[in-house]
Every structure is written in C-alpha cells, then in structure tokens.
PDB file of C-alpha atoms and ligand atoms in Angstrom:
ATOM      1  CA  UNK A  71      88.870 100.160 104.873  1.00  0.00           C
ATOM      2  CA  UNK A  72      91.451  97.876 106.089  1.00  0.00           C
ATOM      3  CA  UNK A  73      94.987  97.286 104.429  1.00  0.00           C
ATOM      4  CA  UNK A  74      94.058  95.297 101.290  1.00  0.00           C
ATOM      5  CA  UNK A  75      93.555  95.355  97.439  1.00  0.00           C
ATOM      6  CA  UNK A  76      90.348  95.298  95.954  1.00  0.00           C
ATOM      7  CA  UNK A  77      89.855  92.248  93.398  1.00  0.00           C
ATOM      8  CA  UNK A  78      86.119  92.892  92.826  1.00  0.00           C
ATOM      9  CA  UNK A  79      82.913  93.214  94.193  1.00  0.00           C
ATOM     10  CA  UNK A  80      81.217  90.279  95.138  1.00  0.00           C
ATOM     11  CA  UNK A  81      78.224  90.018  92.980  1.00  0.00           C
ATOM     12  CA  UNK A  82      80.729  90.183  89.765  1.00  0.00           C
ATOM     13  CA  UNK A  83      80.909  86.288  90.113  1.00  0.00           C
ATOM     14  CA  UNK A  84      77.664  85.197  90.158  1.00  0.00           C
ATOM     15  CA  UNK A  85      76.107  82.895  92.373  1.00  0.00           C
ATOM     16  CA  UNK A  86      77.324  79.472  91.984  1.00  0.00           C
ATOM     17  CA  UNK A  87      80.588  80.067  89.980  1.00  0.00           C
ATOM     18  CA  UNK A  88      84.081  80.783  90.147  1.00  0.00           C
ATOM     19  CA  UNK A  89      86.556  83.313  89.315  1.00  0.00           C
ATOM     20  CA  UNK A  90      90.183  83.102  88.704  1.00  0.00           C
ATOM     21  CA  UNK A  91      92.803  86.326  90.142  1.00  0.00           C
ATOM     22  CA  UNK A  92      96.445  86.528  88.764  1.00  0.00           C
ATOM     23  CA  UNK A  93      98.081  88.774  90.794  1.00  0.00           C
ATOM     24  CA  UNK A  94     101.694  90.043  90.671  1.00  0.00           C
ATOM     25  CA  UNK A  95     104.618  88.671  88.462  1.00  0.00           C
ATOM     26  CA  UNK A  96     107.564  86.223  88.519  1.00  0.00           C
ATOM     27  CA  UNK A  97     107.998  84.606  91.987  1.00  0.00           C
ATOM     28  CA  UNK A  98     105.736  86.469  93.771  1.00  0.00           C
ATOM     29  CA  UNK A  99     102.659  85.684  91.278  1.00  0.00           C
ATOM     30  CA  UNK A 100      99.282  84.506  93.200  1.00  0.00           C
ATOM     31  CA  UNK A 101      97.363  82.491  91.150  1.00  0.00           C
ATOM     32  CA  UNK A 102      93.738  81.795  92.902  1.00  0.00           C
ATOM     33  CA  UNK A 103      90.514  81.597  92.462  1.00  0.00           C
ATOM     34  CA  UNK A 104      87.182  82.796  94.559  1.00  0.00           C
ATOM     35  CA  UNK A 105      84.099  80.447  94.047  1.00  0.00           C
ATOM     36  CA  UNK A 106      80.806  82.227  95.643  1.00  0.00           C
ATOM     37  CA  UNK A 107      77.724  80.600  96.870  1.00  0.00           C
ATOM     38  CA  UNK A 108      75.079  83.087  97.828  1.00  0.00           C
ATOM     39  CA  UNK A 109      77.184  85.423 100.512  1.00  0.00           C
ATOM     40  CA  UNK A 110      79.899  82.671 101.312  1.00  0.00           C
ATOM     41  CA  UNK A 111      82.926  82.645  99.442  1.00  0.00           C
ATOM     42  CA  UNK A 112      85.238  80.281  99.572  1.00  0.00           C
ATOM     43  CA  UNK A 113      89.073  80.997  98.215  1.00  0.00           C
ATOM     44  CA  UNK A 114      91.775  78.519  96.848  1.00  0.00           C
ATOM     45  CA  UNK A 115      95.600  78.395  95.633  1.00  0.00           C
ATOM     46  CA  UNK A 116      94.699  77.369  91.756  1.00  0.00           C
ATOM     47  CA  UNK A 117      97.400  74.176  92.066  1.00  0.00           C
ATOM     48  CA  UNK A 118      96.000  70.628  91.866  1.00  0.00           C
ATOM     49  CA  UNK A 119      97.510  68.734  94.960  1.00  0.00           C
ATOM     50  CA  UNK A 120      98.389  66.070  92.244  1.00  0.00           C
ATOM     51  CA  UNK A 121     101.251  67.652  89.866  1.00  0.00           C
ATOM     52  CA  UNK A 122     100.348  71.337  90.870  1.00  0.00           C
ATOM     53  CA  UNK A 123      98.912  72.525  87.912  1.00  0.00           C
ATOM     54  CA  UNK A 124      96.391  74.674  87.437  1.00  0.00           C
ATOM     55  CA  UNK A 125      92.472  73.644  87.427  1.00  0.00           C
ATOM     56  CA  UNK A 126      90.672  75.174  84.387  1.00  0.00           C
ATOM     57  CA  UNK A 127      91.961  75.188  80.905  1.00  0.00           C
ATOM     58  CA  UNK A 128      89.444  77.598  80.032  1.00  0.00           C
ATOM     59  CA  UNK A 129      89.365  81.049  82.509  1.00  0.00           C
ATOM     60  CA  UNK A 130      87.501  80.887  85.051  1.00  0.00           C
ATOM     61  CA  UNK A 131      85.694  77.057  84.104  1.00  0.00           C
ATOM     62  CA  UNK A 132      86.660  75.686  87.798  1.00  0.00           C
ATOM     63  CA  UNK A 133      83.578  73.729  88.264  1.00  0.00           C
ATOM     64  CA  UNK A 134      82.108  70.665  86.804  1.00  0.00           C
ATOM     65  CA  UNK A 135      79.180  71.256  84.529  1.00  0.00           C
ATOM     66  CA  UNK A 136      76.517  70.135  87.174  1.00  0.00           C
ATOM     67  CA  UNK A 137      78.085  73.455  89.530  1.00  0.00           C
ATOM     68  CA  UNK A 138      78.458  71.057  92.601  1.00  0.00           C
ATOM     69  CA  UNK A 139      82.716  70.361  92.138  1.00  0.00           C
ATOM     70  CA  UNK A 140      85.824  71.910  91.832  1.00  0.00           C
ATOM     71  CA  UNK A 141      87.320  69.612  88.582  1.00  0.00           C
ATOM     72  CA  UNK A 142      91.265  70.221  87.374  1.00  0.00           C
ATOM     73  CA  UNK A 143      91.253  69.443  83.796  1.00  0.00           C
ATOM     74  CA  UNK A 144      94.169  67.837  83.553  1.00  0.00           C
ATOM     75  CA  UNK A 145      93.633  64.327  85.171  1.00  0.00           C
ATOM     76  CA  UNK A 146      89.846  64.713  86.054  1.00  0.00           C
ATOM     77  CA  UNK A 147      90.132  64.722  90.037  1.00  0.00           C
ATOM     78  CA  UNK A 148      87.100  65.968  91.772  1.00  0.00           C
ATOM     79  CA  UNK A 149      87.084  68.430  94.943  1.00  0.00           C
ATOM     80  CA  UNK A 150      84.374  69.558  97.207  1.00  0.00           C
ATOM     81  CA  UNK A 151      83.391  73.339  96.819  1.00  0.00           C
ATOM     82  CA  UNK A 152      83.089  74.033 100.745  1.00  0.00           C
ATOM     83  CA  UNK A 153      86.239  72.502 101.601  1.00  0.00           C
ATOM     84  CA  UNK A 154      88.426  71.631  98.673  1.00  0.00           C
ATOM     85  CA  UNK A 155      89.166  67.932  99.818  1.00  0.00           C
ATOM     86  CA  UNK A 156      89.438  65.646  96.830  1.00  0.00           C
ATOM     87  CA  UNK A 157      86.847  63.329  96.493  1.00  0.00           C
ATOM     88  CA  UNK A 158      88.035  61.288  93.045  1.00  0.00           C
ATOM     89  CA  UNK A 159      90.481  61.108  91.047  1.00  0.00           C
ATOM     90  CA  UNK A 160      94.924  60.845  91.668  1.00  0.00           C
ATOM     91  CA  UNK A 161      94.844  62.981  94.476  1.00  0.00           C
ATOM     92  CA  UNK A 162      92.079  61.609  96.104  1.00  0.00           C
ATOM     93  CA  UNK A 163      91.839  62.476  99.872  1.00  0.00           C
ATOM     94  CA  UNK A 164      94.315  65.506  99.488  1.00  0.00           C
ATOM     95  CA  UNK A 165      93.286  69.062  99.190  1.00  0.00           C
ATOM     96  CA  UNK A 166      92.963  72.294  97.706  1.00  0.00           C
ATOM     97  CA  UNK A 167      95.228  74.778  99.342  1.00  0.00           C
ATOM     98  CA  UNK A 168      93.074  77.778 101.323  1.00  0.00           C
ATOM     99  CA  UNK A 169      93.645  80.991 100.312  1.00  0.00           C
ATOM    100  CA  UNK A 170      92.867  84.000 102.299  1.00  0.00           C
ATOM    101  CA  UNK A 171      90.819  86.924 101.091  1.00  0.00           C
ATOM    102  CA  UNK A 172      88.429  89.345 103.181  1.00  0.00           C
ATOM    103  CA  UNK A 173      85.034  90.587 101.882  1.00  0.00           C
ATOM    104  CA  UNK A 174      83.772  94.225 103.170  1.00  0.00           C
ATOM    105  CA  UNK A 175      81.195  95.821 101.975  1.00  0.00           C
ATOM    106  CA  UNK A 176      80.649  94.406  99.230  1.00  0.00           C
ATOM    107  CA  UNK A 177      84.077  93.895  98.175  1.00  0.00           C
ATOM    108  CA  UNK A 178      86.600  91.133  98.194  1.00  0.00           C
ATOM    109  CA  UNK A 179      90.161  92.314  99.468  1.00  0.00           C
ATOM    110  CA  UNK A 180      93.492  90.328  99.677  1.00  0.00           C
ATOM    111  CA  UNK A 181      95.120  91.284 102.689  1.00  0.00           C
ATOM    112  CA  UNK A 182      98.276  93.288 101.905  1.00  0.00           C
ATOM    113  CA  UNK A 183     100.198  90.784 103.611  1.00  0.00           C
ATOM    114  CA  UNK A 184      99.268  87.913 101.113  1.00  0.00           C
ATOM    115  CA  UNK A 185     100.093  90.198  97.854  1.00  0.00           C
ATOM    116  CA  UNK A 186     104.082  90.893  99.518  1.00  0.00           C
TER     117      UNK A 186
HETATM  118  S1  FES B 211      97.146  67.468  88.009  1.00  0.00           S
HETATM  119 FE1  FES B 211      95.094  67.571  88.771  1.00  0.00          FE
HETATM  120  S2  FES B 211      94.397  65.547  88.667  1.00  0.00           S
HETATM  121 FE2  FES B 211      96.449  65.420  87.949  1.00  0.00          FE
END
C-alpha cells in the first residue's frame, strides 16, 4: 500500500451520505469531509467559502434532508455534491475547496503528504 493513513473503509459511509475526518491538532488540523455516492467519492475542506466556517452543526449532517446538496448551517448556502460549486445562498457561485484522498482496496487513504 502506498504512503498514506487509513481513515476508513469505504462502505462505513453509506451510500448517499457524508462523513466528517478531524485529523491532527493546532495549525496543522485537517478538517474534511468524504461524501460517497455508490463507488465515487468526492472529498472537501469543511470551510464555507462565505465566512469559512464549518458546514454541519451536527457531525457528519453535511447534506440537505432530500440527500441531493451539500448545505452549511450557518447561512443556508447550497452546494452541488459532484463539484462543490455553490448554487444559493451568500456565496453563491464560489466553491467548496477539493480535498485530496485516495481509495484502495477498499479503503480511503490521505496521502502522507496532505497530513504534514
Ligand atoms: S458561512 Fe456558510 S453560508 Fe455563511
């Protein structure tokens, strides 16, 4: 296996939700969260492009009840699950920052270089 740290295995988040990672401490935290549909996964800094906040005020409640956005709970804005781009709401038209993670046999692995 590759240089990387396990976070879990991919059918812990079931299909159609999200999870939220806090890794590390201080300045170096990562705060992210891994939303899976089916075998994709799709990865995201948890920061609102509005104030930078985090989404959920709830773990792991990323998504709108209906399953089909990303919402951040503090001013309501709306983001696209495949993408992250905002689609209502303050930051409309801005996005969710990528966040790279690897998946390998059934596992998904931040790359050693994203943890340093
Ligand atoms: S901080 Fe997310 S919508 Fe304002």
């Amino acid at each position: 296996m590759s240089e990387a740290m396990r976070l879990c295995r991919i059918d812990e988040i079931p299909d159609g939700t999200a999870r939220g990672f806090l890794i590390g401490e201080g300045p170096a935290r990562l705060d992210f969260f891994v939303y899976r549909r089916g075998e994709q996964v799709f990865a995201y800094r948890n920061a609102c492009p509005h104030q930078g906040t985090p989404l959920e005020l709830f773990p792991d409640r990323f998504l709108t009840s209906d399953r089909q956005r990303f919402l951040c709970s503090t001013h309501g804005a709306l983001f696209r699950t495949d993408d992250g781009y905002c689609v209502r709401g303050p930051c409309k038209g801005k996005s969710l920052q990528p966040f790279t993670i690897m998946s390998e046999a059934g596992w998904l692995l931040l790359p050693v270089s994203e943890s340093c």
